[in-house]
Coordinates of C-alpha atoms in Angstrom, one line a residue:
M1 CA 121.8 101.2 149.7
E2 CA 122.0 105.0 149.9
A3 CA 125.2 105.0 147.7
Q4 CA 123.3 103.1 145.0
A5 CA 120.5 105.7 145.0
Q6 CA 122.9 108.6 144.6
G7 CA 124.5 107.0 141.5
A8 CA 121.2 105.9 140.0
K9 CA 120.0 107.5 136.8
P10 CA 116.5 109.2 137.3
V11 CA 113.6 107.2 135.9
S12 CA 112.5 108.7 132.6
P13 CA 108.8 109.2 132.0
V14 CA 106.8 106.9 129.7
G15 CA 104.3 108.6 127.5
T16 CA 103.7 110.0 124.0
M17 CA 105.6 112.7 122.2
E18 CA 104.0 114.2 119.1
I19 CA 105.7 116.7 116.9
R20 CA 103.9 118.5 114.1
I21 CA 105.8 120.2 111.3
G22 CA 103.6 121.4 108.5
R23 CA 101.5 118.5 107.4
A24 CA 103.9 115.9 108.8
V25 CA 103.3 114.3 112.3
V26 CA 106.0 112.4 114.1
K27 CA 104.6 110.4 117.1
V28 CA 106.7 108.4 119.5
D29 CA 105.2 106.2 122.2
G30 CA 107.3 104.9 125.1
L31 CA 110.3 106.5 126.7
V32 CA 110.0 110.3 126.4
D33 CA 113.0 112.2 127.6
A34 CA 115.5 114.8 126.4
D35 CA 117.7 112.2 124.7
M36 CA 114.7 110.8 122.7
L37 CA 113.7 114.4 121.7
R38 CA 117.3 115.0 120.4
I39 CA 117.2 111.7 118.4
V40 CA 113.8 112.5 116.8
L41 CA 114.7 116.1 116.0
G42 CA 118.1 115.1 114.6
S43 CA 116.5 112.6 112.3
L44 CA 114.2 115.3 111.0
R45 CA 117.1 117.4 109.9
S46 CA 118.7 114.8 107.7

C-alpha cells in the first residue's frame, strides 16, 4: 500500500478562483490548481 501512496498524485483543492482584469471577471468553481490557472490565463491571452 505504501508504494501506491508514493506514486499517487496529490489531491488538488476544490474551491473558487476569481481573476479580475479591468472590468472583466473570470470565475472558476471546482478544481483549483496550477494547471487550471495556466489554462485560464492562457485562454485570456488569445
